[in-house]
XYZ file of C-alpha atoms in Angstrom:
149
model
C 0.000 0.000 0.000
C 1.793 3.354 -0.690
C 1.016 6.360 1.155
C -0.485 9.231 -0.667
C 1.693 12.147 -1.604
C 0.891 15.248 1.114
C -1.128 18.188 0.665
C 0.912 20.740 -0.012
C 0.118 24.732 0.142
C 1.208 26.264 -2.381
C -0.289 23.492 -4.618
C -3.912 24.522 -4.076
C -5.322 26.855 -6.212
C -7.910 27.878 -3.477
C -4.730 28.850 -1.616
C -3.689 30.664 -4.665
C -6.553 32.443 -5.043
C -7.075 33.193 -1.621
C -3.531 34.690 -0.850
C -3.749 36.605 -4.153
C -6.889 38.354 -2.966
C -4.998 39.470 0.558
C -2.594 41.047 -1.401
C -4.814 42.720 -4.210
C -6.825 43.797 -0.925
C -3.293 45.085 0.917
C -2.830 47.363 -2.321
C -6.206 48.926 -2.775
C -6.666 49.844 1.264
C -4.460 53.105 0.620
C -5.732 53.448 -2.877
C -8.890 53.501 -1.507
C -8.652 54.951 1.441
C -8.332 58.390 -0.811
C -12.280 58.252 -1.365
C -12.799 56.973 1.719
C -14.314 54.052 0.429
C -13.800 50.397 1.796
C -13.119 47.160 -0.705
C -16.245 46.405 -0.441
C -17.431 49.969 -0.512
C -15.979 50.356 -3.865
C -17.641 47.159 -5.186
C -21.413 48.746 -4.801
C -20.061 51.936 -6.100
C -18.420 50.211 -9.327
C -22.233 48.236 -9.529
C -23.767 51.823 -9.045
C -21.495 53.412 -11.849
C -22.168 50.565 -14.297
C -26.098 50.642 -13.549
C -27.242 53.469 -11.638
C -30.846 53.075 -9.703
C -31.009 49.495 -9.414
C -32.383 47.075 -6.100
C -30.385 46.212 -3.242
C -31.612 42.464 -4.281
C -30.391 42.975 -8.050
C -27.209 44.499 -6.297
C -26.332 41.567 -4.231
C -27.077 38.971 -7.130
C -24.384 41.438 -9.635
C -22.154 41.350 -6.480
C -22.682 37.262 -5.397
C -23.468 38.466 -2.139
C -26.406 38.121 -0.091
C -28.624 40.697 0.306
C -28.256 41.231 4.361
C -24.181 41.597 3.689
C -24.892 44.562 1.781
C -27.197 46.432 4.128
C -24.190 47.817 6.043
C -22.673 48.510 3.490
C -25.455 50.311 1.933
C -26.182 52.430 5.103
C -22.780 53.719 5.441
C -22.514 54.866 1.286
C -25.667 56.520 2.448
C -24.483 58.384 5.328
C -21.373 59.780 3.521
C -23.700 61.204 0.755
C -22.721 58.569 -2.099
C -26.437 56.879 -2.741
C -29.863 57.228 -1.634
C -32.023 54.259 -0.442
C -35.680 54.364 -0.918
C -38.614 52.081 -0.690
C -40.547 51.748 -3.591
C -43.896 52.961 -2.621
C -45.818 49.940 -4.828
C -44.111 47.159 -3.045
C -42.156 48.168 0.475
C -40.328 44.868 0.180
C -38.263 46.670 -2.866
C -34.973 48.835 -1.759
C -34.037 51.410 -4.566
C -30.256 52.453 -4.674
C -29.679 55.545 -6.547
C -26.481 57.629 -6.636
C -26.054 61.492 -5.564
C -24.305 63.850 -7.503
C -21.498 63.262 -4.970
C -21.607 59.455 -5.453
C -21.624 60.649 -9.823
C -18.544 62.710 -9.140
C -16.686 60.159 -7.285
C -16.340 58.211 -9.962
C -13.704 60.038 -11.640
C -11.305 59.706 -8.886
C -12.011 55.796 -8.776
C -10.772 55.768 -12.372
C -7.164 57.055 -10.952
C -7.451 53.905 -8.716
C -8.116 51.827 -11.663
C -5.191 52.914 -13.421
C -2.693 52.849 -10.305
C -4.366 49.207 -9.154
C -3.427 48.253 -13.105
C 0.318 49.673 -13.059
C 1.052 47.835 -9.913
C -0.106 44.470 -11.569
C 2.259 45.046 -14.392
C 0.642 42.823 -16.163
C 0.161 42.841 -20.539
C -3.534 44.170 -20.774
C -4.090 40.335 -22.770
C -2.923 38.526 -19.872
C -5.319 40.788 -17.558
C -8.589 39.660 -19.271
C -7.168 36.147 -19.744
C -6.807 35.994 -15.918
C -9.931 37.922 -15.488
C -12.055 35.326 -17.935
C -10.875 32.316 -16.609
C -11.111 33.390 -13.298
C -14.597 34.690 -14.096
C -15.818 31.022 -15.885
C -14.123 29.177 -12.264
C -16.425 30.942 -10.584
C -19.388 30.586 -12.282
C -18.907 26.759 -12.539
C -18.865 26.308 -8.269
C -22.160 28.888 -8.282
C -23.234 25.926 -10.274
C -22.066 22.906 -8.127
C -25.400 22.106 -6.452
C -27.573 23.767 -7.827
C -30.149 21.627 -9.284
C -30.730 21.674 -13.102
């Protein structure tokens, strides 16, 4: 009987994806920190950009999270002046997210954070979307582990 060979770290690409997500995280925090925005902050804000008056349930399906996780978040964009959250008055179980003109104007300081984040990569634009793709198809294969079809 021979012994199987060990698990081993830096073999797993969960591992790999995990540690590489620390560090992407350790070099947007002072990036970030310039609009006073969190990670996750900037997330809802990049979803608000892209699609402006949306629901905080279609928000946490573009951002795979659920819908309580984002609350917080919400609240807080809120209180800094970013977005407005509002009930729709047909059905009260409905959140509306709409930017401010001060959440609007943000977004041209977040595109200096996009270009630093990129330069820091240094990384061929090709091999960014390759990496971003195939990272992007990985995860929507486990969303579908499970799920029945």
């Amino acid at each position: 009987m021979t012994t199987p060979p060990p698990l081993l770290l830096d073999e797993q690409l969960c591992f790999a994806v995990y540690s590489t997500a620390l560090a992407m995280g350790q070099v947007y925090k002072p990036l970030l920190q310039r609009l006073h925005l969190t990670y996750p902050q900037y997330l809802v804000m990049l979803t608000l950009w892209e699609r402006d008056a949306i629901t905080a349930k279609e928000l946490a399906q573009r951002l795979h999270q659920d819908p309580g996780s984002i609350t917080p978040l919400l609240k807080r964009l809120e209180q800094e002046g970013y977005l407005l959250r509002q009930r729709d008055s047909n059905d009260e179980r409905h959140l509306s997210i709409t930017l401010t003109p001060k959440g609007r104007r943000l977004q041209d300081k977040a595109r200096a954070v996009n270009q630093e984040f990129g330069s820091a990569c240094a990384l061929p634009d090709e091999e960014v979307l390759r990496l971003r793709d195939a990272l992007a198809a990985l995860r929507n294969r486990l969303h579908t582990i499970g799920t029945p079809e």
